[in-house]
Structure formats: C-alpha cells, structure tokens
Amino acid sequence: MQCPYCGKEMEKGLILSTKEISWVKGEKKKVFAKASLSEDSAVLSAYSFWKRPAVVAWRCAVCQKIVIDLADGKCDFNRK
C-alpha cells in the first residue's frame, strides 16, 4: 500500500490490544463508555475471550503515519 501522505511504500502489520479496539468521535476520553453502544463510534475489533483483539494496519516508516482501511470490512484480523 502506498502512503496517502508521502507516497512511499507502507508495511503491513497489526495493532494489538487486550480490550476491544474502537474509534470514538471527539477528543474526550470516555472511561466507561462502550463503543458498540454509541452511534458515533466504530468497533474495529471486538473483545473475545478466545482471541486477542487485533486490527490490520499499515505503517509508513518515513512519515510515521498508521492507516487502518475500513472500506472492505477486513480490518478486524479475527473476522478472517
């Protein structure tokens, strides 16, 4: 994948967590909010007792950006 910021080649990898990985609208940290209950959020990889939440992401070593492609619905590594 080409970096949308600088045009260089990006490396494919994973973002790992021990909890659900979510995107939540705004910049205010929500300590007890569950992203799956909010219309203004997106669960990228749900928590599972059996599988560690993981999201496929691309990293640019040149400009230090990380891109998660939500377009095809395959960013959740555990859904494959």
PDB file of N, CA, C and O in Angstrom:
ATOM      1  N   MET A   1       0.850  -1.179   0.000  1.00  0.00           N
ATOM      2  CA  MET A   1       0.000   0.000   0.000  1.00  0.00           C
ATOM      3  C   MET A   1       0.890   1.235   0.000  1.00  0.00           C
ATOM      4  O   MET A   1       1.889   1.296   0.696  1.00  0.00           O
ATOM      5  N   GLN A   2       0.499   2.218  -0.791  1.00  0.00           N
ATOM      6  CA  GLN A   2       1.225   3.478  -0.845  1.00  0.00           C
ATOM      7  C   GLN A   2       0.695   4.409   0.246  1.00  0.00           C
ATOM      8  O   GLN A   2      -0.516   4.511   0.453  1.00  0.00           O
ATOM      9  N   CYS A   3       1.590   5.102   0.915  1.00  0.00           N
ATOM     10  CA  CYS A   3       1.211   6.042   1.960  1.00  0.00           C
ATOM     11  C   CYS A   3       0.438   7.211   1.340  1.00  0.00           C
ATOM     12  O   CYS A   3       0.917   7.833   0.394  1.00  0.00           O
ATOM     13  N   PRO A   4      -0.762   7.500   1.861  1.00  0.00           N
ATOM     14  CA  PRO A   4      -1.532   8.614   1.305  1.00  0.00           C
ATOM     15  C   PRO A   4      -0.951   9.985   1.659  1.00  0.00           C
ATOM     16  O   PRO A   4      -1.360  10.997   1.102  1.00  0.00           O
ATOM     17  N   TYR A   5       0.026  10.034   2.557  1.00  0.00           N
ATOM     18  CA  TYR A   5       0.626  11.303   2.977  1.00  0.00           C
ATOM     19  C   TYR A   5       1.890  11.631   2.201  1.00  0.00           C
ATOM     20  O   TYR A   5       2.066  12.747   1.760  1.00  0.00           O
ATOM     21  N   CYS A   6       2.791  10.631   2.047  1.00  0.00           N
ATOM     22  CA  CYS A   6       4.070  10.914   1.383  1.00  0.00           C
ATOM     23  C   CYS A   6       4.294  10.087   0.115  1.00  0.00           C
ATOM     24  O   CYS A   6       5.240  10.332  -0.615  1.00  0.00           O
ATOM     25  N   GLY A   7       3.462   9.073  -0.139  1.00  0.00           N
ATOM     26  CA  GLY A   7       3.569   8.276  -1.351  1.00  0.00           C
ATOM     27  C   GLY A   7       4.535   7.100  -1.276  1.00  0.00           C
ATOM     28  O   GLY A   7       4.658   6.335  -2.228  1.00  0.00           O
ATOM     29  N   LYS A   8       5.247   6.936  -0.175  1.00  0.00           N
ATOM     30  CA  LYS A   8       6.192   5.821  -0.023  1.00  0.00           C
ATOM     31  C   LYS A   8       5.441   4.523   0.286  1.00  0.00           C
ATOM     32  O   LYS A   8       4.279   4.531   0.681  1.00  0.00           O
ATOM     33  N   GLU A   9       6.129   3.408   0.134  1.00  0.00           N
ATOM     34  CA  GLU A   9       5.536   2.096   0.418  1.00  0.00           C
ATOM     35  C   GLU A   9       5.354   1.918   1.924  1.00  0.00           C
ATOM     36  O   GLU A   9       6.219   2.270   2.717  1.00  0.00           O
ATOM     37  N   MET A  10       4.210   1.353   2.321  1.00  0.00           N
ATOM     38  CA  MET A  10       3.903   1.130   3.737  1.00  0.00           C
ATOM     39  C   MET A  10       4.081  -0.348   4.086  1.00  0.00           C
ATOM     40  O   MET A  10       4.016  -1.207   3.209  1.00  0.00           O
ATOM     41  N   GLU A  11       4.306  -0.642   5.372  1.00  0.00           N
ATOM     42  CA  GLU A  11       4.448  -2.013   5.842  1.00  0.00           C
ATOM     43  C   GLU A  11       3.155  -2.448   6.530  1.00  0.00           C
ATOM     44  O   GLU A  11       2.572  -1.686   7.299  1.00  0.00           O
ATOM     45  N   LYS A  12       2.729  -3.672   6.235  1.00  0.00           N
ATOM     46  CA  LYS A  12       1.508  -4.214   6.815  1.00  0.00           C
ATOM     47  C   LYS A  12       1.822  -4.825   8.180  1.00  0.00           C
ATOM     48  O   LYS A  12       2.843  -5.482   8.366  1.00  0.00           O
ATOM     49  N   GLY A  13       0.926  -4.609   9.139  1.00  0.00           N
ATOM     50  CA  GLY A  13       1.114  -5.175  10.472  1.00  0.00           C
ATOM     51  C   GLY A  13      -0.199  -5.208  11.230  1.00  0.00           C
ATOM     52  O   GLY A  13      -1.270  -5.082  10.646  1.00  0.00           O
ATOM     53  N   LEU A  14      -0.104  -5.358  12.543  1.00  0.00           N
ATOM     54  CA  LEU A  14      -1.282  -5.442  13.399  1.00  0.00           C
ATOM     55  C   LEU A  14      -1.188  -4.465  14.555  1.00  0.00           C
ATOM     56  O   LEU A  14      -0.107  -4.229  15.091  1.00  0.00           O
ATOM     57  N   ILE A  15      -2.315  -3.922  14.950  1.00  0.00           N
ATOM     58  CA  ILE A  15      -2.440  -3.202  16.211  1.00  0.00           C
ATOM     59  C   ILE A  15      -3.131  -4.180  17.152  1.00  0.00           C
ATOM     60  O   ILE A  15      -4.212  -4.687  16.846  1.00  0.00           O
ATOM     61  N   LEU A  16      -2.493  -4.480  18.285  1.00  0.00           N
ATOM     62  CA  LEU A  16      -2.997  -5.478  19.225  1.00  0.00           C
ATOM     63  C   LEU A  16      -3.473  -4.817  20.509  1.00  0.00           C
ATOM     64  O   LEU A  16      -2.977  -3.769  20.896  1.00  0.00           O
ATOM     65  N   SER A  17      -4.418  -5.480  21.175  1.00  0.00           N
ATOM     66  CA  SER A  17      -4.922  -4.974  22.441  1.00  0.00           C
ATOM     67  C   SER A  17      -5.432  -6.143  23.285  1.00  0.00           C
ATOM     68  O   SER A  17      -5.666  -7.231  22.766  1.00  0.00           O
ATOM     69  N   THR A  18      -5.601  -5.896  24.562  1.00  0.00           N
ATOM     70  CA  THR A  18      -6.225  -6.894  25.436  1.00  0.00           C
ATOM     71  C   THR A  18      -7.704  -6.568  25.633  1.00  0.00           C
ATOM     72  O   THR A  18      -8.425  -7.317  26.262  1.00  0.00           O
ATOM     73  N   LYS A  19      -8.141  -5.433  25.084  1.00  0.00           N
ATOM     74  CA  LYS A  19      -9.537  -4.986  25.172  1.00  0.00           C
ATOM     75  C   LYS A  19     -10.055  -4.692  23.773  1.00  0.00           C
ATOM     76  O   LYS A  19      -9.302  -4.692  22.807  1.00  0.00           O
ATOM     77  N   GLU A  20     -11.347  -4.404  23.659  1.00  0.00           N
ATOM     78  CA  GLU A  20     -11.955  -4.015  22.397  1.00  0.00           C
ATOM     79  C   GLU A  20     -11.201  -2.823  21.806  1.00  0.00           C
ATOM     80  O   GLU A  20     -10.812  -1.919  22.535  1.00  0.00           O
ATOM     81  N   ILE A  21     -10.990  -2.836  20.494  1.00  0.00           N
ATOM     82  CA  ILE A  21     -10.355  -1.708  19.814  1.00  0.00           C
ATOM     83  C   ILE A  21     -11.461  -0.930  19.114  1.00  0.00           C
ATOM     84  O   ILE A  21     -12.183  -1.485  18.288  1.00  0.00           O
ATOM     85  N   SER A  22     -11.590   0.334  19.464  1.00  0.00           N
ATOM     86  CA  SER A  22     -12.683   1.149  18.950  1.00  0.00           C
ATOM     87  C   SER A  22     -12.201   2.524  18.544  1.00  0.00           C
ATOM     88  O   SER A  22     -11.185   3.013  19.026  1.00  0.00           O
ATOM     89  N   TRP A  23     -12.983   3.130  17.668  1.00  0.00           N
ATOM     90  CA  TRP A  23     -12.813   4.545  17.340  1.00  0.00           C
ATOM     91  C   TRP A  23     -14.032   5.238  17.895  1.00  0.00           C
ATOM     92  O   TRP A  23     -15.170   4.829  17.646  1.00  0.00           O
ATOM     93  N   VAL A  24     -13.804   6.316  18.665  1.00  0.00           N
ATOM     94  CA  VAL A  24     -14.896   7.071  19.279  1.00  0.00           C
ATOM     95  C   VAL A  24     -14.765   8.531  18.866  1.00  0.00           C
ATOM     96  O   VAL A  24     -13.673   9.110  18.941  1.00  0.00           O
ATOM     97  N   LYS A  25     -15.870   9.128  18.412  1.00  0.00           N
ATOM     98  CA  LYS A  25     -15.875  10.511  17.948  1.00  0.00           C
ATOM     99  C   LYS A  25     -15.481  11.476  19.067  1.00  0.00           C
ATOM    100  O   LYS A  25     -15.878  11.307  20.215  1.00  0.00           O
ATOM    101  N   GLY A  26     -14.697  12.484  18.715  1.00  0.00           N
ATOM    102  CA  GLY A  26     -14.305  13.523  19.661  1.00  0.00           C
ATOM    103  C   GLY A  26     -12.936  13.261  20.257  1.00  0.00           C
ATOM    104  O   GLY A  26     -12.275  12.288  19.934  1.00  0.00           O
ATOM    105  N   GLU A  27     -12.533  14.137  21.139  1.00  0.00           N
ATOM    106  CA  GLU A  27     -11.216  14.038  21.760  1.00  0.00           C
ATOM    107  C   GLU A  27     -11.286  13.833  23.260  1.00  0.00           C
ATOM    108  O   GLU A  27     -10.270  13.869  23.939  1.00  0.00           O
ATOM    109  N   LYS A  28     -12.473  13.655  23.789  1.00  0.00           N
ATOM    110  CA  LYS A  28     -12.630  13.463  25.221  1.00  0.00           C
ATOM    111  C   LYS A  28     -12.614  11.969  25.540  1.00  0.00           C
ATOM    112  O   LYS A  28     -13.348  11.188  24.944  1.00  0.00           O
ATOM    113  N   LYS A  29     -11.751  11.580  26.461  1.00  0.00           N
ATOM    114  CA  LYS A  29     -11.629  10.182  26.846  1.00  0.00           C
ATOM    115  C   LYS A  29     -12.879   9.746  27.608  1.00  0.00           C
ATOM    116  O   LYS A  29     -13.321  10.402  28.537  1.00  0.00           O
ATOM    117  N   LYS A  30     -13.447   8.634  27.170  1.00  0.00           N
ATOM    118  CA  LYS A  30     -14.648   8.105  27.793  1.00  0.00           C
ATOM    119  C   LYS A  30     -14.278   6.830  28.533  1.00  0.00           C
ATOM    120  O   LYS A  30     -14.118   5.774  27.931  1.00  0.00           O
ATOM    121  N   VAL A  31     -14.140   6.916  29.835  1.00  0.00           N
ATOM    122  CA  VAL A  31     -13.612   5.820  30.636  1.00  0.00           C
ATOM    123  C   VAL A  31     -14.513   4.591  30.631  1.00  0.00           C
ATOM    124  O   VAL A  31     -14.067   3.485  30.418  1.00  0.00           O
ATOM    125  N   PHE A  32     -15.796   4.782  30.859  1.00  0.00           N
ATOM    126  CA  PHE A  32     -16.689   3.636  30.982  1.00  0.00           C
ATOM    127  C   PHE A  32     -17.619   3.436  29.782  1.00  0.00           C
ATOM    128  O   PHE A  32     -18.475   2.564  29.807  1.00  0.00           O
ATOM    129  N   ALA A  33     -17.458   4.231  28.746  1.00  0.00           N
ATOM    130  CA  ALA A  33     -18.334   4.122  27.584  1.00  0.00           C
ATOM    131  C   ALA A  33     -17.993   2.891  26.758  1.00  0.00           C
ATOM    132  O   ALA A  33     -16.831   2.576  26.552  1.00  0.00           O
ATOM    133  N   LYS A  34     -18.997   2.194  26.298  1.00  0.00           N
ATOM    134  CA  LYS A  34     -18.798   1.046  25.416  1.00  0.00           C
ATOM    135  C   LYS A  34     -19.092   1.506  23.997  1.00  0.00           C
ATOM    136  O   LYS A  34     -20.202   1.933  23.700  1.00  0.00           O
ATOM    137  N   ALA A  35     -18.114   1.434  23.132  1.00  0.00           N
ATOM    138  CA  ALA A  35     -18.230   1.969  21.775  1.00  0.00           C
ATOM    139  C   ALA A  35     -19.358   1.320  20.992  1.00  0.00           C
ATOM    140  O   ALA A  35     -20.011   1.956  20.182  1.00  0.00           O
ATOM    141  N   SER A  36     -19.606   0.036  21.223  1.00  0.00           N
ATOM    142  CA  SER A  36     -20.640  -0.657  20.460  1.00  0.00           C
ATOM    143  C   SER A  36     -22.037  -0.126  20.770  1.00  0.00           C
ATOM    144  O   SER A  36     -22.979  -0.397  20.041  1.00  0.00           O
ATOM    145  N   LEU A  37     -22.186   0.655  21.842  1.00  0.00           N
ATOM    146  CA  LEU A  37     -23.485   1.210  22.211  1.00  0.00           C
ATOM    147  C   LEU A  37     -23.708   2.614  21.669  1.00  0.00           C
ATOM    148  O   LEU A  37     -24.784   3.174  21.824  1.00  0.00           O
ATOM    149  N   SER A  38     -22.725   3.198  21.035  1.00  0.00           N
ATOM    150  CA  SER A  38     -22.804   4.570  20.552  1.00  0.00           C
ATOM    151  C   SER A  38     -22.884   4.623  19.031  1.00  0.00           C
ATOM    152  O   SER A  38     -22.163   3.904  18.338  1.00  0.00           O
ATOM    153  N   GLU A  39     -23.750   5.494  18.518  1.00  0.00           N
ATOM    154  CA  GLU A  39     -23.875   5.670  17.069  1.00  0.00           C
ATOM    155  C   GLU A  39     -22.662   6.391  16.480  1.00  0.00           C
ATOM    156  O   GLU A  39     -22.378   6.253  15.299  1.00  0.00           O
ATOM    157  N   ASP A  40     -21.977   7.181  17.294  1.00  0.00           N
ATOM    158  CA  ASP A  40     -20.835   7.973  16.835  1.00  0.00           C
ATOM    159  C   ASP A  40     -19.510   7.241  17.006  1.00  0.00           C
ATOM    160  O   ASP A  40     -18.472   7.865  17.173  1.00  0.00           O
ATOM    161  N   SER A  41     -19.521   5.914  16.985  1.00  0.00           N
ATOM    162  CA  SER A  41     -18.288   5.153  17.170  1.00  0.00           C
ATOM    163  C   SER A  41     -18.255   3.962  16.224  1.00  0.00           C
ATOM    164  O   SER A  41     -19.240   3.641  15.571  1.00  0.00           O
ATOM    165  N   ALA A  42     -17.104   3.325  16.161  1.00  0.00           N
ATOM    166  CA  ALA A  42     -16.932   2.135  15.328  1.00  0.00           C
ATOM    167  C   ALA A  42     -16.067   1.137  16.080  1.00  0.00           C
ATOM    168  O   ALA A  42     -14.965   1.478  16.515  1.00  0.00           O
ATOM    169  N   VAL A  43     -16.554  -0.082  16.242  1.00  0.00           N
ATOM    170  CA  VAL A  43     -15.763  -1.142  16.857  1.00  0.00           C
ATOM    171  C   VAL A  43     -14.894  -1.739  15.757  1.00  0.00           C
ATOM    172  O   VAL A  43     -15.394  -2.262  14.764  1.00  0.00           O
ATOM    173  N   LEU A  44     -13.588  -1.627  15.907  1.00  0.00           N
ATOM    174  CA  LEU A  44     -12.654  -2.130  14.896  1.00  0.00           C
ATOM    175  C   LEU A  44     -12.331  -3.597  15.115  1.00  0.00           C
ATOM    176  O   LEU A  44     -12.113  -4.347  14.166  1.00  0.00           O
ATOM    177  N   SER A  45     -12.253  -4.026  16.373  1.00  0.00           N
ATOM    178  CA  SER A  45     -12.038  -5.431  16.721  1.00  0.00           C
ATOM    179  C   SER A  45     -12.636  -5.658  18.106  1.00  0.00           C
ATOM    180  O   SER A  45     -12.165  -5.076  19.082  1.00  0.00           O
ATOM    181  N   ALA A  46     -13.657  -6.489  18.160  1.00  0.00           N
ATOM    182  CA  ALA A  46     -14.366  -6.721  19.417  1.00  0.00           C
ATOM    183  C   ALA A  46     -13.550  -7.587  20.366  1.00  0.00           C
ATOM    184  O   ALA A  46     -12.726  -8.404  19.935  1.00  0.00           O
ATOM    185  N   TYR A  47     -13.807  -7.409  21.659  1.00  0.00           N
ATOM    186  CA  TYR A  47     -13.162  -8.247  22.668  1.00  0.00           C
ATOM    187  C   TYR A  47     -13.674  -9.672  22.538  1.00  0.00           C
ATOM    188  O   TYR A  47     -14.849  -9.908  22.305  1.00  0.00           O
ATOM    189  N   SER A  48     -12.786 -10.622  22.686  1.00  0.00           N
ATOM    190  CA  SER A  48     -13.139 -12.034  22.680  1.00  0.00           C
ATOM    191  C   SER A  48     -12.306 -12.729  23.743  1.00  0.00           C
ATOM    192  O   SER A  48     -11.113 -12.459  23.882  1.00  0.00           O
ATOM    193  N   PHE A  49     -12.920 -13.611  24.477  1.00  0.00           N
ATOM    194  CA  PHE A  49     -12.194 -14.372  25.495  1.00  0.00           C
ATOM    195  C   PHE A  49     -11.138 -15.267  24.842  1.00  0.00           C
ATOM    196  O   PHE A  49     -10.086 -15.518  25.410  1.00  0.00           O
ATOM    197  N   TRP A  50     -11.411 -15.749  23.642  1.00  0.00           N
ATOM    198  CA  TRP A  50     -10.527 -16.711  22.963  1.00  0.00           C
ATOM    199  C   TRP A  50      -9.498 -16.076  22.036  1.00  0.00           C
ATOM    200  O   TRP A  50      -8.461 -16.668  21.774  1.00  0.00           O
ATOM    201  N   LYS A  51      -9.796 -14.898  21.505  1.00  0.00           N
ATOM    202  CA  LYS A  51      -8.882 -14.263  20.554  1.00  0.00           C
ATOM    203  C   LYS A  51      -8.535 -12.848  21.014  1.00  0.00           C
ATOM    204  O   LYS A  51      -9.405 -12.076  21.384  1.00  0.00           O
ATOM    205  N   ARG A  52      -7.262 -12.519  20.957  1.00  0.00           N
ATOM    206  CA  ARG A  52      -6.808 -11.174  21.313  1.00  0.00           C
ATOM    207  C   ARG A  52      -7.267 -10.204  20.224  1.00  0.00           C
ATOM    208  O   ARG A  52      -7.014 -10.436  19.035  1.00  0.00           O
ATOM    209  N   PRO A  53      -7.962  -9.096  20.571  1.00  0.00           N
ATOM    210  CA  PRO A  53      -8.380  -8.130  19.565  1.00  0.00           C
ATOM    211  C   PRO A  53      -7.183  -7.628  18.749  1.00  0.00           C
ATOM    212  O   PRO A  53      -6.138  -7.293  19.302  1.00  0.00           O
ATOM    213  N   ALA A  54      -7.358  -7.598  17.433  1.00  0.00           N
ATOM    214  CA  ALA A  54      -6.282  -7.183  16.540  1.00  0.00           C
ATOM    215  C   ALA A  54      -6.862  -6.522  15.299  1.00  0.00           C
ATOM    216  O   ALA A  54      -7.874  -6.972  14.761  1.00  0.00           O
ATOM    217  N   VAL A  55      -6.213  -5.461  14.849  1.00  0.00           N
ATOM    218  CA  VAL A  55      -6.642  -4.714  13.675  1.00  0.00           C
ATOM    219  C   VAL A  55      -5.483  -4.656  12.686  1.00  0.00           C
ATOM    220  O   VAL A  55      -4.359  -4.338  13.064  1.00  0.00           O
ATOM    221  N   VAL A  56      -5.776  -4.984  11.429  1.00  0.00           N
ATOM    222  CA  VAL A  56      -4.776  -4.876  10.373  1.00  0.00           C
ATOM    223  C   VAL A  56      -4.534  -3.392  10.093  1.00  0.00           C
ATOM    224  O   VAL A  56      -5.482  -2.617   9.949  1.00  0.00           O
ATOM    225  N   ALA A  57      -3.273  -2.995  10.069  1.00  0.00           N
ATOM    226  CA  ALA A  57      -2.925  -1.593   9.846  1.00  0.00           C
ATOM    227  C   ALA A  57      -1.653  -1.506   9.012  1.00  0.00           C
ATOM    228  O   ALA A  57      -0.869  -2.450   8.961  1.00  0.00           O
ATOM    229  N   TRP A  58      -1.493  -0.377   8.370  1.00  0.00           N
ATOM    230  CA  TRP A  58      -0.316  -0.109   7.538  1.00  0.00           C
ATOM    231  C   TRP A  58       0.463   1.042   8.145  1.00  0.00           C
ATOM    232  O   TRP A  58      -0.107   2.058   8.504  1.00  0.00           O
ATOM    233  N   ARG A  59       1.808   0.864   8.265  1.00  0.00           N
ATOM    234  CA  ARG A  59       2.662   1.887   8.868  1.00  0.00           C
ATOM    235  C   ARG A  59       3.663   2.415   7.850  1.00  0.00           C
ATOM    236  O   ARG A  59       4.302   1.650   7.129  1.00  0.00           O
ATOM    237  N   CYS A  60       3.778   3.736   7.811  1.00  0.00           N
ATOM    238  CA  CYS A  60       4.779   4.378   6.963  1.00  0.00           C
ATOM    239  C   CYS A  60       5.993   4.688   7.825  1.00  0.00           C
ATOM    240  O   CYS A  60       5.904   5.475   8.773  1.00  0.00           O
ATOM    241  N   ALA A  61       7.117   4.087   7.507  1.00  0.00           N
ATOM    242  CA  ALA A  61       8.345   4.310   8.265  1.00  0.00           C
ATOM    243  C   ALA A  61       8.922   5.708   8.003  1.00  0.00           C
ATOM    244  O   ALA A  61       9.660   6.236   8.816  1.00  0.00           O
ATOM    245  N   VAL A  62       8.556   6.314   6.876  1.00  0.00           N
ATOM    246  CA  VAL A  62       9.094   7.618   6.512  1.00  0.00           C
ATOM    247  C   VAL A  62       8.387   8.740   7.280  1.00  0.00           C
ATOM    248  O   VAL A  62       9.019   9.533   7.959  1.00  0.00           O
ATOM    249  N   CYS A  63       7.056   8.806   7.194  1.00  0.00           N
ATOM    250  CA  CYS A  63       6.352   9.931   7.836  1.00  0.00           C
ATOM    251  C   CYS A  63       5.639   9.532   9.130  1.00  0.00           C
ATOM    252  O   CYS A  63       4.963  10.362   9.734  1.00  0.00           O
ATOM    253  N   GLN A  64       5.832   8.282   9.562  1.00  0.00           N
ATOM    254  CA  GLN A  64       5.325   7.802  10.851  1.00  0.00           C
ATOM    255  C   GLN A  64       3.799   7.896  10.991  1.00  0.00           C
ATOM    256  O   GLN A  64       3.281   8.230  12.040  1.00  0.00           O
ATOM    257  N   LYS A  65       3.081   7.577   9.918  1.00  0.00           N
ATOM    258  CA  LYS A  65       1.622   7.539   9.943  1.00  0.00           C
ATOM    259  C   LYS A  65       1.179   6.078   9.947  1.00  0.00           C
ATOM    260  O   LYS A  65       1.849   5.209   9.391  1.00  0.00           O
ATOM    261  N   ILE A  66       0.031   5.816  10.580  1.00  0.00           N
ATOM    262  CA  ILE A  66      -0.575   4.486  10.563  1.00  0.00           C
ATOM    263  C   ILE A  66      -1.959   4.618   9.953  1.00  0.00           C
ATOM    264  O   ILE A  66      -2.727   5.509  10.334  1.00  0.00           O
ATOM    265  N   VAL A  67      -2.279   3.743   9.012  1.00  0.00           N
ATOM    266  CA  VAL A  67      -3.556   3.774   8.301  1.00  0.00           C
ATOM    267  C   VAL A  67      -4.296   2.465   8.548  1.00  0.00           C
ATOM    268  O   VAL A  67      -3.719   1.382   8.425  1.00  0.00           O
ATOM    269  N   ILE A  68      -5.570   2.579   8.904  1.00  0.00           N
ATOM    270  CA  ILE A  68      -6.452   1.417   9.041  1.00  0.00           C
ATOM    271  C   ILE A  68      -7.510   1.560   7.967  1.00  0.00           C
ATOM    272  O   ILE A  68      -8.248   2.547   7.944  1.00  0.00           O
ATOM    273  N   ASP A  69      -7.609   0.597   7.065  1.00  0.00           N
ATOM    274  CA  ASP A  69      -8.548   0.652   5.949  1.00  0.00           C
ATOM    275  C   ASP A  69      -9.854  -0.030   6.345  1.00  0.00           C
ATOM    276  O   ASP A  69      -9.924  -1.249   6.456  1.00  0.00           O
ATOM    277  N   LEU A  70     -10.893   0.763   6.558  1.00  0.00           N
ATOM    278  CA  LEU A  70     -12.202   0.238   6.951  1.00  0.00           C
ATOM    279  C   LEU A  70     -13.086  -0.106   5.753  1.00  0.00           C
ATOM    280  O   LEU A  70     -14.128  -0.730   5.907  1.00  0.00           O
ATOM    281  N   ALA A  71     -12.679   0.291   4.557  1.00  0.00           N
ATOM    282  CA  ALA A  71     -13.535   0.211   3.373  1.00  0.00           C
ATOM    283  C   ALA A  71     -14.032  -1.198   3.046  1.00  0.00           C
ATOM    284  O   ALA A  71     -15.187  -1.378   2.704  1.00  0.00           O
ATOM    285  N   ASP A  72     -13.197  -2.197   3.151  1.00  0.00           N
ATOM    286  CA  ASP A  72     -13.611  -3.544   2.749  1.00  0.00           C
ATOM    287  C   ASP A  72     -14.109  -4.396   3.916  1.00  0.00           C
ATOM    288  O   ASP A  72     -14.483  -5.545   3.734  1.00  0.00           O
ATOM    289  N   GLY A  73     -14.101  -3.846   5.124  1.00  0.00           N
ATOM    290  CA  GLY A  73     -14.587  -4.581   6.291  1.00  0.00           C
ATOM    291  C   GLY A  73     -13.646  -5.654   6.792  1.00  0.00           C
ATOM    292  O   GLY A  73     -14.011  -6.463   7.635  1.00  0.00           O
ATOM    293  N   LYS A  74     -12.418  -5.684   6.303  1.00  0.00           N
ATOM    294  CA  LYS A  74     -11.468  -6.731   6.689  1.00  0.00           C
ATOM    295  C   LYS A  74     -10.402  -6.245   7.663  1.00  0.00           C
ATOM    296  O   LYS A  74      -9.409  -6.928   7.869  1.00  0.00           O
ATOM    297  N   CYS A  75     -10.594  -5.094   8.277  1.00  0.00           N
ATOM    298  CA  CYS A  75      -9.558  -4.589   9.202  1.00  0.00           C
ATOM    299  C   CYS A  75      -9.512  -5.408  10.486  1.00  0.00           C
ATOM    300  O   CYS A  75      -8.476  -5.498  11.116  1.00  0.00           O
ATOM    301  N   ASP A  76     -10.635  -6.055  10.884  1.00  0.00           N
ATOM    302  CA  ASP A  76     -10.643  -6.878  12.088  1.00  0.00           C
ATOM    303  C   ASP A  76      -9.948  -8.203  11.758  1.00  0.00           C
ATOM    304  O   ASP A  76     -10.487  -9.056  11.058  1.00  0.00           O
ATOM    305  N   PHE A  77      -8.747  -8.379  12.272  1.00  0.00           N
ATOM    306  CA  PHE A  77      -7.931  -9.561  11.981  1.00  0.00           C
ATOM    307  C   PHE A  77      -8.635 -10.860  12.381  1.00  0.00           C
ATOM    308  O   PHE A  77      -8.458 -11.893  11.756  1.00  0.00           O
ATOM    309  N   ASN A  78      -9.457 -10.826  13.429  1.00  0.00           N
ATOM    310  CA  ASN A  78     -10.114 -12.027  13.920  1.00  0.00           C
ATOM    311  C   ASN A  78     -11.356 -12.431  13.132  1.00  0.00           C
ATOM    312  O   ASN A  78     -11.875 -13.521  13.326  1.00  0.00           O
ATOM    313  N   ARG A  79     -11.843 -11.591  12.252  1.00  0.00           N
ATOM    314  CA  ARG A  79     -13.017 -11.936  11.434  1.00  0.00           C
ATOM    315  C   ARG A  79     -12.649 -12.755  10.222  1.00  0.00           C
ATOM    316  O   ARG A  79     -13.505 -13.299   9.559  1.00  0.00           O
ATOM    317  N   LYS A  80     -11.388 -12.821   9.884  1.00  0.00           N
ATOM    318  CA  LYS A  80     -10.957 -13.539   8.671  1.00  0.00           C
ATOM    319  C   LYS A  80     -11.113 -15.027   8.843  1.00  0.00           C
ATOM    320  O   LYS A  80     -11.043 -15.588   9.864  1.00  0.00           O
TER     321      LYS A  80
END
